[in-house]
Each structure stands twice: as structure tokens, then as C-alpha cells.
mmCIF file with all atom_site columns, C-alpha atoms in Angstrom:
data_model
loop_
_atom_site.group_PDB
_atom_site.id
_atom_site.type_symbol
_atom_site.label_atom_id
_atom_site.label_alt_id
_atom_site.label_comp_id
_atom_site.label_asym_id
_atom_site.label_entity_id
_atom_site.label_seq_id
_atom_site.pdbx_PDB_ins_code
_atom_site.Cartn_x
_atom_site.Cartn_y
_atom_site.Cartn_z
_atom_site.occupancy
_atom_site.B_iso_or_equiv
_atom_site.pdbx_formal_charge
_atom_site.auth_seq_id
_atom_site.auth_comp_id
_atom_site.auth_asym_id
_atom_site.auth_atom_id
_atom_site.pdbx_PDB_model_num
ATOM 1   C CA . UNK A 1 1   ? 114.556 69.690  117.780 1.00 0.00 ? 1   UNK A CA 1
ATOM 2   C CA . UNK A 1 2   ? 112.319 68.823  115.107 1.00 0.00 ? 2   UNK A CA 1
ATOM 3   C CA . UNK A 1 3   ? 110.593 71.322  113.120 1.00 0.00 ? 3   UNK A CA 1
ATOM 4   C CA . UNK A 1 4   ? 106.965 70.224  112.102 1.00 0.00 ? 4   UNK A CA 1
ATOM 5   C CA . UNK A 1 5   ? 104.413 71.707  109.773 1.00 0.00 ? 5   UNK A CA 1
ATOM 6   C CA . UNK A 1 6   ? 101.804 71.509  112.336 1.00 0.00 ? 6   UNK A CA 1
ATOM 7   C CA . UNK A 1 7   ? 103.340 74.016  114.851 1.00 0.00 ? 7   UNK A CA 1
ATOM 8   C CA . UNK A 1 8   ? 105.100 76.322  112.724 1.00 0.00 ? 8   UNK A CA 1
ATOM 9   C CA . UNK A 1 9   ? 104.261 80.159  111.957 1.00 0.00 ? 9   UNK A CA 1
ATOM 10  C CA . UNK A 1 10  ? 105.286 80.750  108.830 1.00 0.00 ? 10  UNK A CA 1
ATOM 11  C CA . UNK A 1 11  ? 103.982 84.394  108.135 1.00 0.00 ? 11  UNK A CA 1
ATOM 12  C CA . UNK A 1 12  ? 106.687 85.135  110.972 1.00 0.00 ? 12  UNK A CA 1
ATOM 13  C CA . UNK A 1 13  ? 109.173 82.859  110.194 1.00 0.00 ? 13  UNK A CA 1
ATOM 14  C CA . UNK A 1 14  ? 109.409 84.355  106.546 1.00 0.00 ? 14  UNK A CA 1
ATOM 15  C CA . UNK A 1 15  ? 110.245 87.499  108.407 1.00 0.00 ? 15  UNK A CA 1
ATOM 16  C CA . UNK A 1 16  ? 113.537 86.217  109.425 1.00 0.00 ? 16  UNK A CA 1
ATOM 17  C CA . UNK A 1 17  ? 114.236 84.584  106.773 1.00 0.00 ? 17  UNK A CA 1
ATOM 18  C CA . UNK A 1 18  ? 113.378 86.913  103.999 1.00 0.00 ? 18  UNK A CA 1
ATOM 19  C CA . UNK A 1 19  ? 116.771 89.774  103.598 1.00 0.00 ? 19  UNK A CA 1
ATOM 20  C CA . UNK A 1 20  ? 119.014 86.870  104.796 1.00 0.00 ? 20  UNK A CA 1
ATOM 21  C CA . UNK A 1 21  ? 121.681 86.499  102.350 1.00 0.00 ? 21  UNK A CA 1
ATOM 22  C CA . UNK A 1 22  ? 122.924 83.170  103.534 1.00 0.00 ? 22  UNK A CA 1
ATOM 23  C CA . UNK A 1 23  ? 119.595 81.367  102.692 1.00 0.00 ? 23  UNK A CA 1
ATOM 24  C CA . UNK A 1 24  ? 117.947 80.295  99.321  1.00 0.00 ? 24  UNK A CA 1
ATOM 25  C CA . UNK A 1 25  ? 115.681 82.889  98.146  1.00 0.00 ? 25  UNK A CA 1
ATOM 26  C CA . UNK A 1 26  ? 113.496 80.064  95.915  1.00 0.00 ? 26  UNK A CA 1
ATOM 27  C CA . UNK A 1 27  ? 111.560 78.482  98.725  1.00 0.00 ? 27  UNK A CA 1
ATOM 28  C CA . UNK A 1 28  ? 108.734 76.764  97.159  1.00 0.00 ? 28  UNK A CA 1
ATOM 29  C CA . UNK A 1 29  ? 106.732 75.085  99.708  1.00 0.00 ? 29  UNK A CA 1
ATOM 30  C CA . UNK A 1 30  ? 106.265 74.304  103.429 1.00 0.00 ? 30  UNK A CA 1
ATOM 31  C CA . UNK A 1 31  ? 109.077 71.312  103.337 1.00 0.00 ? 31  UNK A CA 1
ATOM 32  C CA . UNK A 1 32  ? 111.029 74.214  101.852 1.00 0.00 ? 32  UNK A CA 1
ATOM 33  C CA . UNK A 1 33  ? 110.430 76.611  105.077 1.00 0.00 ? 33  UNK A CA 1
ATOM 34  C CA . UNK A 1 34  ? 111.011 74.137  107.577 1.00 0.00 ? 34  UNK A CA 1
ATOM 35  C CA . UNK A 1 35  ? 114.423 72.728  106.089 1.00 0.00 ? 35  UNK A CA 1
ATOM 36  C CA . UNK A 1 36  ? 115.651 76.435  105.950 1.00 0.00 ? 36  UNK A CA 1
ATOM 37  C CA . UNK A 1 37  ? 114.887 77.173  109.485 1.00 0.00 ? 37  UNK A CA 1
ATOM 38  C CA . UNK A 1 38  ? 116.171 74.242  110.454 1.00 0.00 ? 38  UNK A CA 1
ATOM 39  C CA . UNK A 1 39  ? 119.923 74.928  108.583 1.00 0.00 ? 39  UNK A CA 1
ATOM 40  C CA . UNK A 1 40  ? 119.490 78.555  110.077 1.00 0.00 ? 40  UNK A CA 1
ATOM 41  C CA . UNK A 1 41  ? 119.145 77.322  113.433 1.00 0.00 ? 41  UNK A CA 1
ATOM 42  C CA . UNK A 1 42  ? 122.053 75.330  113.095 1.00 0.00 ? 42  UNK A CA 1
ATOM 43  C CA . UNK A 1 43  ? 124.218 77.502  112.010 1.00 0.00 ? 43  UNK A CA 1
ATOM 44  C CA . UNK A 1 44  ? 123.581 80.419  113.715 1.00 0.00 ? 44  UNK A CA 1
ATOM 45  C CA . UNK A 1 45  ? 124.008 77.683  116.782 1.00 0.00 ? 45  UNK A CA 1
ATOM 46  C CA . UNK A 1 46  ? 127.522 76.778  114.988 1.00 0.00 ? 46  UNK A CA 1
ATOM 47  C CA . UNK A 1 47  ? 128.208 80.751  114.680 1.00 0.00 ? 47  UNK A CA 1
ATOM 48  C CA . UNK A 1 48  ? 127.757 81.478  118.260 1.00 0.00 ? 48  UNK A CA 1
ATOM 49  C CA . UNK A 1 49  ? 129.958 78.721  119.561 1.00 0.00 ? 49  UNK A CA 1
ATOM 50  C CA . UNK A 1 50  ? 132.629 79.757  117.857 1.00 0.00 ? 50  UNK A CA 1
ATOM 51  C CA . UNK A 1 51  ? 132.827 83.355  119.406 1.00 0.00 ? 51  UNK A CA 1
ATOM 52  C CA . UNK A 1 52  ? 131.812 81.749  122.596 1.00 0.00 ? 52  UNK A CA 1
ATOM 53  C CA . UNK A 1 53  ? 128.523 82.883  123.345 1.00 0.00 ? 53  UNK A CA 1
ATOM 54  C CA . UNK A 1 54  ? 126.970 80.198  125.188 1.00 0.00 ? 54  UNK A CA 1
ATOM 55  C CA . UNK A 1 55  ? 124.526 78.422  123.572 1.00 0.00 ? 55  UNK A CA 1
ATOM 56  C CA . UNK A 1 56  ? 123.425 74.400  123.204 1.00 0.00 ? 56  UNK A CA 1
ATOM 57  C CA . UNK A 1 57  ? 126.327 72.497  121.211 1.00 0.00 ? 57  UNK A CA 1
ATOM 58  C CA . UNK A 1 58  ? 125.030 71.886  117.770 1.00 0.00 ? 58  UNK A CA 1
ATOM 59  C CA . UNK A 1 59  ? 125.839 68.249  116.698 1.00 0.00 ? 59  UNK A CA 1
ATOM 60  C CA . UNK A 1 60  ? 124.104 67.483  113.047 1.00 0.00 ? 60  UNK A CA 1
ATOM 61  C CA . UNK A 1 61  ? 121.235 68.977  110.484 1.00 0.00 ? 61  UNK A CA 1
ATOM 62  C CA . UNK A 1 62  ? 118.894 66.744  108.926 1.00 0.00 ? 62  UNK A CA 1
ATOM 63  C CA . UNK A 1 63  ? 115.905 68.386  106.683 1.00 0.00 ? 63  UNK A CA 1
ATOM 64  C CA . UNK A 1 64  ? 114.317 69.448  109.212 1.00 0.00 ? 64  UNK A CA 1
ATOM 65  C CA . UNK A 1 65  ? 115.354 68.544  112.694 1.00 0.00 ? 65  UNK A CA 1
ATOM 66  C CA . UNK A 1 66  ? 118.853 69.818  114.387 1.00 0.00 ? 66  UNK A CA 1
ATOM 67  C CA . UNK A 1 67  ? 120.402 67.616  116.994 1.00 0.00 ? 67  UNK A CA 1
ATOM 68  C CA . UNK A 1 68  ? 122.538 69.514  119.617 1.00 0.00 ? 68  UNK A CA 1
ATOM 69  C CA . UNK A 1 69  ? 123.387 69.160  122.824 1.00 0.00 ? 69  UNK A CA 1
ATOM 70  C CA . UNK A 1 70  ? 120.720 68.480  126.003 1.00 0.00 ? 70  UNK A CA 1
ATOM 71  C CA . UNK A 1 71  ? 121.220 71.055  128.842 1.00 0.00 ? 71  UNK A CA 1
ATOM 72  C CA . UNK A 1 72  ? 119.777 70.022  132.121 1.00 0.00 ? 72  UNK A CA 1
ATOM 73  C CA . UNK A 1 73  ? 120.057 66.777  133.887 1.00 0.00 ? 73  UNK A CA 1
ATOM 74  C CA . UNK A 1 74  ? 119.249 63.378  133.563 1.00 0.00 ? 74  UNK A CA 1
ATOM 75  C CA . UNK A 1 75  ? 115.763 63.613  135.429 1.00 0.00 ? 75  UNK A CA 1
ATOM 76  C CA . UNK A 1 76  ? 114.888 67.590  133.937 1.00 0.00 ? 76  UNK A CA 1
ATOM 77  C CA . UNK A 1 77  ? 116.227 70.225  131.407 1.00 0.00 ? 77  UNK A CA 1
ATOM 78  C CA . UNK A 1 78  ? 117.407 73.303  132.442 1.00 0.00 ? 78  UNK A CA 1
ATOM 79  C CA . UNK A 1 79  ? 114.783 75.506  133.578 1.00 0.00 ? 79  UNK A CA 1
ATOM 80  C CA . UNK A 1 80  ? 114.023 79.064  131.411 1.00 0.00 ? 80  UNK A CA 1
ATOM 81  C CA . UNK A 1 81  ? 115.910 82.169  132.903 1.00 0.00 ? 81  UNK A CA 1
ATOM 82  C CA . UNK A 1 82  ? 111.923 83.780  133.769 1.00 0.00 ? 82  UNK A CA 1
ATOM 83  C CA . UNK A 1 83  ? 111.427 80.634  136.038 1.00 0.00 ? 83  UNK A CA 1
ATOM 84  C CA . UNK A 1 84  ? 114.675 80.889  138.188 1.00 0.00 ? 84  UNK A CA 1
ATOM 85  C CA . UNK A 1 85  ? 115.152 83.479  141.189 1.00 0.00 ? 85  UNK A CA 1
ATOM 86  C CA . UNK A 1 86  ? 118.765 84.380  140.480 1.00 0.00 ? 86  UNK A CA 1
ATOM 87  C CA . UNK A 1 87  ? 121.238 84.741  143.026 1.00 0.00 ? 87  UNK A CA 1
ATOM 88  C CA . UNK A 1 88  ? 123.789 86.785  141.449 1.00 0.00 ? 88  UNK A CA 1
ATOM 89  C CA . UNK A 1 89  ? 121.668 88.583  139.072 1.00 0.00 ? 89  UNK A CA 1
ATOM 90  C CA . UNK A 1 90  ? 123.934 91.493  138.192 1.00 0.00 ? 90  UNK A CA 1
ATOM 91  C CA . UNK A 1 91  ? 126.567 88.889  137.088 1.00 0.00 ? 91  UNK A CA 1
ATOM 92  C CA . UNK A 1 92  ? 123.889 86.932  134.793 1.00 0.00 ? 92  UNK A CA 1
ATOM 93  C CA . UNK A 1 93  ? 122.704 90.544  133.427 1.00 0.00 ? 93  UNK A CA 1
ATOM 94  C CA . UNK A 1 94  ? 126.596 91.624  132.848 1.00 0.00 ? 94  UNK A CA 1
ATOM 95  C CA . UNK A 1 95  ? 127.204 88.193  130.693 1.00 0.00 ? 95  UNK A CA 1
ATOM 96  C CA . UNK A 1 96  ? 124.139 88.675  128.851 1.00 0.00 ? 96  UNK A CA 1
ATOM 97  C CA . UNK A 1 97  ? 124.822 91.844  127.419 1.00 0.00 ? 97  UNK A CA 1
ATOM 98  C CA . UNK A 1 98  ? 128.426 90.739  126.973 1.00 0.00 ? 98  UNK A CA 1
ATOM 99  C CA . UNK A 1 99  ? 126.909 88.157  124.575 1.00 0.00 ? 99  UNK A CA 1
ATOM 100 C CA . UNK A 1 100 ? 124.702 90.696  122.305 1.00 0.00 ? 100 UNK A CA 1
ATOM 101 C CA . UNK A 1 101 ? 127.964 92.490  122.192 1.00 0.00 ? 101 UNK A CA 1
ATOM 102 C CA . UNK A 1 102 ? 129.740 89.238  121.289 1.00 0.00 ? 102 UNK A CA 1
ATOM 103 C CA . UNK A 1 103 ? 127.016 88.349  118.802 1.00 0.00 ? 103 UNK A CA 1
ATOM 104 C CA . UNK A 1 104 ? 127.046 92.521  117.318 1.00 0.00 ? 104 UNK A CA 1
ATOM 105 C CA . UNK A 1 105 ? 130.919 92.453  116.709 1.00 0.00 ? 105 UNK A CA 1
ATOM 106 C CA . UNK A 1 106 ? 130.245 89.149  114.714 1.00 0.00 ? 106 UNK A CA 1
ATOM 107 C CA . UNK A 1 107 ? 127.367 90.285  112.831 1.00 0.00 ? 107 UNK A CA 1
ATOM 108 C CA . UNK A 1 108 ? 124.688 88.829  114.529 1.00 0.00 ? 108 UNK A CA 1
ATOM 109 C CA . UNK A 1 109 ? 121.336 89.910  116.297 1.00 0.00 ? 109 UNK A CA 1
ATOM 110 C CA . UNK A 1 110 ? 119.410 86.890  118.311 1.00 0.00 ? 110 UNK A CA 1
ATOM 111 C CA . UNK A 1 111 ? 116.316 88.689  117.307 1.00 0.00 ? 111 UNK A CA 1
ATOM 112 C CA . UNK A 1 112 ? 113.762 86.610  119.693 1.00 0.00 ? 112 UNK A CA 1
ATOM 113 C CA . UNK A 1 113 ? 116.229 87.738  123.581 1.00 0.00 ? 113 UNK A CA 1
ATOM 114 C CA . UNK A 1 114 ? 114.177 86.982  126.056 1.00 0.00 ? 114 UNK A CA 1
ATOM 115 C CA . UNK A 1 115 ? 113.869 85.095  129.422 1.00 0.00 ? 115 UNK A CA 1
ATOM 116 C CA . UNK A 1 116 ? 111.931 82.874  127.864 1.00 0.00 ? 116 UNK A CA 1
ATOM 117 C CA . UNK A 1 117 ? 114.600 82.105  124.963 1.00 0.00 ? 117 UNK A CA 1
ATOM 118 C CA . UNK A 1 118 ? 117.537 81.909  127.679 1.00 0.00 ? 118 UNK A CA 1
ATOM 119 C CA . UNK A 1 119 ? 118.157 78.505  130.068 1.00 0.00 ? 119 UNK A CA 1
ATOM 120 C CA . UNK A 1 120 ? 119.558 79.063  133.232 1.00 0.00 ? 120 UNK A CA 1
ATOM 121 C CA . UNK A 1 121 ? 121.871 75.887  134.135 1.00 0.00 ? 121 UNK A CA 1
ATOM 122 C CA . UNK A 1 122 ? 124.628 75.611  137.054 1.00 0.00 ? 122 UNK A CA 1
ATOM 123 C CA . UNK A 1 123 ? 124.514 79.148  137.156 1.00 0.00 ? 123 UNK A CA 1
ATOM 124 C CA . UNK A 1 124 ? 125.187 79.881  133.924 1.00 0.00 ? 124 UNK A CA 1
ATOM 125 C CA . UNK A 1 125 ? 122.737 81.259  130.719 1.00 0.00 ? 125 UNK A CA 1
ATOM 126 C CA . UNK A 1 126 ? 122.380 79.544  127.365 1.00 0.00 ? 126 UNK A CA 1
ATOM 127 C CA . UNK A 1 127 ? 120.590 81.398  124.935 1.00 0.00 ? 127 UNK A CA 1
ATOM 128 C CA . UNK A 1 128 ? 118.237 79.151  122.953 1.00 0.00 ? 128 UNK A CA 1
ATOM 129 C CA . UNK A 1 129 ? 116.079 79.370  120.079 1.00 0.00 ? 129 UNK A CA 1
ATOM 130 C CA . UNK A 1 130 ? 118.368 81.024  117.446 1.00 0.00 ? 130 UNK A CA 1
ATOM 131 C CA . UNK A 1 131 ? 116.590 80.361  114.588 1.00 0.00 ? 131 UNK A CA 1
ATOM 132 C CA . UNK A 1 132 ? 115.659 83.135  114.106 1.00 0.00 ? 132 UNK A CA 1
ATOM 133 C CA . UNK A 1 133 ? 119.131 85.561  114.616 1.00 0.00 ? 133 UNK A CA 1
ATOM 134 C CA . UNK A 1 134 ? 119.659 87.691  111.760 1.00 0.00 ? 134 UNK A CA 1
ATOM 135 C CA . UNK A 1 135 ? 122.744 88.820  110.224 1.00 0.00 ? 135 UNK A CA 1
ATOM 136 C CA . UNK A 1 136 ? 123.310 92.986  110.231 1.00 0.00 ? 136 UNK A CA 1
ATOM 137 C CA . UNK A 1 137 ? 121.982 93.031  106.501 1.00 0.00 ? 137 UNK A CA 1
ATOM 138 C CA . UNK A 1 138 ? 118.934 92.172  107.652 1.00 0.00 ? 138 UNK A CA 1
ATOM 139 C CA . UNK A 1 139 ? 116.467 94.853  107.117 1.00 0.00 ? 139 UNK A CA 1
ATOM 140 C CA . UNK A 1 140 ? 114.826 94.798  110.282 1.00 0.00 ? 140 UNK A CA 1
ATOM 141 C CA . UNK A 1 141 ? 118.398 94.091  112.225 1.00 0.00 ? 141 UNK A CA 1
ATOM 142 C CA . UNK A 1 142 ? 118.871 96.644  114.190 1.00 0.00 ? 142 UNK A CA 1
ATOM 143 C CA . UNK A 1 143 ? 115.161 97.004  115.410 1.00 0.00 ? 143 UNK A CA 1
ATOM 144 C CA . UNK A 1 144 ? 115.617 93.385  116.651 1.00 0.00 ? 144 UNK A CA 1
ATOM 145 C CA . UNK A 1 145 ? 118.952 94.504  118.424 1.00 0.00 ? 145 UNK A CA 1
ATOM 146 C CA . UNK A 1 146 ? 116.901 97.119  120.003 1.00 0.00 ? 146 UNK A CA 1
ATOM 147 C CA . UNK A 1 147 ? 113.820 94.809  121.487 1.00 0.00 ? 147 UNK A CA 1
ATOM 148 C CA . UNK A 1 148 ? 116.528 92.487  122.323 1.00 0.00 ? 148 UNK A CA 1
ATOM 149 C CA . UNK A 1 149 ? 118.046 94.685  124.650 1.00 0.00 ? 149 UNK A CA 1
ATOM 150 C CA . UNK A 1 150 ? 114.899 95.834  125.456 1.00 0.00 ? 150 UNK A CA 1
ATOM 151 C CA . UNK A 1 151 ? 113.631 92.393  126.991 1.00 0.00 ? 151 UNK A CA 1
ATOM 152 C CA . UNK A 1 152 ? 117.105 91.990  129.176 1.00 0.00 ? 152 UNK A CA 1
ATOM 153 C CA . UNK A 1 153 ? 116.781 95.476  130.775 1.00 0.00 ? 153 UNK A CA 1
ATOM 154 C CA . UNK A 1 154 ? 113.200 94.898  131.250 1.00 0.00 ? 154 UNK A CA 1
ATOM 155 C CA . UNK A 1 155 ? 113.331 91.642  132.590 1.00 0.00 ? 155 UNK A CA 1
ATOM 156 C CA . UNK A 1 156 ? 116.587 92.738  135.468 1.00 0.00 ? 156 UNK A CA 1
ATOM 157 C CA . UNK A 1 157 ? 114.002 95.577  136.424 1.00 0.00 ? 157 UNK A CA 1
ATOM 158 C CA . UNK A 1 158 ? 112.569 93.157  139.080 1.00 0.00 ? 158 UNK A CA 1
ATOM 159 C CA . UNK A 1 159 ? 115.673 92.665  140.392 1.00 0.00 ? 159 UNK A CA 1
ATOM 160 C CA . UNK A 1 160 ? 116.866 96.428  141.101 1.00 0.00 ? 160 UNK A CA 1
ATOM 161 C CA . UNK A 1 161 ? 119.359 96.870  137.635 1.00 0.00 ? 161 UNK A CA 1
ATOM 162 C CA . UNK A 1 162 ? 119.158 100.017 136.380 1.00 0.00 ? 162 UNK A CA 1
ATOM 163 C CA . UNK A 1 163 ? 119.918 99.607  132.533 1.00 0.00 ? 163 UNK A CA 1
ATOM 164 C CA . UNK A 1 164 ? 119.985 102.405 129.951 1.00 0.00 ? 164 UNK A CA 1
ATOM 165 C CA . UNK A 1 165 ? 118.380 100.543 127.090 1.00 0.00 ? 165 UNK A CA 1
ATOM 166 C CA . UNK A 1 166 ? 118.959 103.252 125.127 1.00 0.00 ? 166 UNK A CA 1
ATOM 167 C CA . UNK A 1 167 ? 122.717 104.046 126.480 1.00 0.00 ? 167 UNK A CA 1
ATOM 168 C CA . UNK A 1 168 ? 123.492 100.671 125.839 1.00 0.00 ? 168 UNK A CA 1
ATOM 169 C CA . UNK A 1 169 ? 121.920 100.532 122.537 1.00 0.00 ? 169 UNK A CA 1
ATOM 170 C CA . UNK A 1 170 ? 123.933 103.337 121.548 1.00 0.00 ? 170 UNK A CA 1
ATOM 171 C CA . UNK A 1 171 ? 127.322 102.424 122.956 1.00 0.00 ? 171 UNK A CA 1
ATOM 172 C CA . UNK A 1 172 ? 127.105 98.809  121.409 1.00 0.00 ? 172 UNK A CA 1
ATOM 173 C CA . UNK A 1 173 ? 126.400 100.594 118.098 1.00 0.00 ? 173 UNK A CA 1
ATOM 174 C CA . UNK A 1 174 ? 128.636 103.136 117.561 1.00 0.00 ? 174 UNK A CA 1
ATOM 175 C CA . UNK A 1 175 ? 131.688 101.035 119.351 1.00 0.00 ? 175 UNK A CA 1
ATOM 176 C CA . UNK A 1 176 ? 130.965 98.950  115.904 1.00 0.00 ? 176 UNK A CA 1
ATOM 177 C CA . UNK A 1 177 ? 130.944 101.989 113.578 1.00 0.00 ? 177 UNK A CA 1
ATOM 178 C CA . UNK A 1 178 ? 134.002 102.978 115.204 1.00 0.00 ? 178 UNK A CA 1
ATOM 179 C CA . UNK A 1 179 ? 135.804 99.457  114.127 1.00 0.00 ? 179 UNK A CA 1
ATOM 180 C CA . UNK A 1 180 ? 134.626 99.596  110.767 1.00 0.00 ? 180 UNK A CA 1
ATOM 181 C CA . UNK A 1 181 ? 135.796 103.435 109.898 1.00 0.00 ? 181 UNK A CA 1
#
């Protein structure tokens, strides 16, 4: 993935970045954005392998392009999660929220959850684009955590799931204040 200047918002990218603690606060110029994201990406792609949430392998960071692992086949990558009828959609739904929890014990909010930021490959998600997943000290953390949810319940609508998004907001939340007291 290579992160250019040409296709880069960086009114919302500074959004993300900005109230991150684990990023230089004395970005000067453009290069400066883009080399950030890029070492963001990768780690939070490094992060969320660790705890197991399934995501593309990262491999190496250079400036501004992250290398990490191809998932699809040889002839076509893995298609996005709002372009695949699901067969077992309760079971993709249960292992998505399963990840935000994963990701919340650890600290971490995706920020961008969508079907459009999740692959579906051999019947299994990988959740893409982390960019730009914040850390709890984010400002704006916790609103993210909220649309994030938000998109999953919305999107297993079509397929009859019933989720509380406000339940499950609520329940991942205070299981976390719970662990910390």
C-alpha cells in the first residue's frame, strides 16, 4: 500500500492522528503526514495480530508505503464483506464484534468499521484499512467505538440480526471499567 499525496485527505487524516500519543506531534509538511499514516497503519496492523484479530500480515514500513500480506487469490483479492452474500452470517456478525471487543480490551478502536473496510476470504473477515484506529486516549475514541458498532449492526440488518447497538455499546464498555477498578 502506498500512500500518495495525490489521493490523500489530510483535513481527515489529521483527525486521527492529532490526540495520538504514539505519533510525532511536529509534522511539518505533506511527506510528514503520509510517513505517519503510513507507521500508524503498520502498527496498528502489528497491534492487532498480536491479540489475534484478523487482519492482513504486516511485513515492512518504508516512508510511506507498508507491505503486508495479499489476501485473495492468485487471479483476484478478496472481495469487500458489502459485496459477498454470506452464508453463515450470524457467525461472521458474532466474530466481528468479538474483534471490537478484542481490539477495546487492548486499547484500540478501528475507527473507519465498515463493510467496506472488512474482506471476506474462505469464509473468514479481515478487517482492513487500520490506519486510522485510535488508541482510548484519543479524544474522539469512544464516538468512533460507537459508529463502529453502529456500521456492523446496521449492515447484519439485511440479514435478519437483531443487534442492540446501544446494549452492546454499553456492555463492551463497562465490562472494561469493570477490569480497570
Amino acid at each position: 500500500k502506498i500512500y500518495r499525496t495525490s489521493n490523500l485527505t489530510f483535513k481527515h487524516i489529521s483527525s486521527y492522528i492529532q490526540g495520538d500519543p504514539r505519533f510525532k506531534h511536529n509534522i511539518k509538511n505533506r511527506r510528514d503526514i503520509l510517513d505517519e499514516w503510513a507507521k500508524k497503519e503498520f502498527k496498528n496492523l502489528t497491534r492487532l495480530s498480536e491479540i489475534t484479530v484478523r487482519v492482513p500480515k504486516p511485513l515492512h514500513r518504508l516512508h510511506n508505503i507498508v507491505v503486508m500480506e495479499y489476501i485473495g487469490t492468485k487471479d483476484r483479492p478478496a472481495p469487500m464483506l458489502k459485496d459477498v452474500d454470506l452464508e453463515d452470517p450470524e457467525a461472521v456478525y458474532d466474530e466481528l464484534l468479538k474483534f471490537v471487543t478484542k481490539m477495546y480490551k487492548d486499547r484500540l478502536v478501528h475507527a473507519d468499521l465498515s463493510p467496506f473496510n472488512i474482506l471476506y476470504f474462505r469464509k473468514k473477515p479481515y478487517l482492513i484499512d487500520v490506519g486510522q484506529a485510535v488508541l482510548l486516549d484519543h479524544p474522539q475514541a469512544l464516538e468512533f467505538l460507537k459508529r463502529d458498532i453502529k456500521n456492523i449492526v446496521w449492515y447484519f440488518k439485511k440479514y435478519g440480526i437483531k443487534g442492540d447497538e446501544e446494549k452492546i455499546f454499553t456492555k463492551l464498555t463497562k465490562k472494561k471499567q469493570e477490569t480497570s477498578s
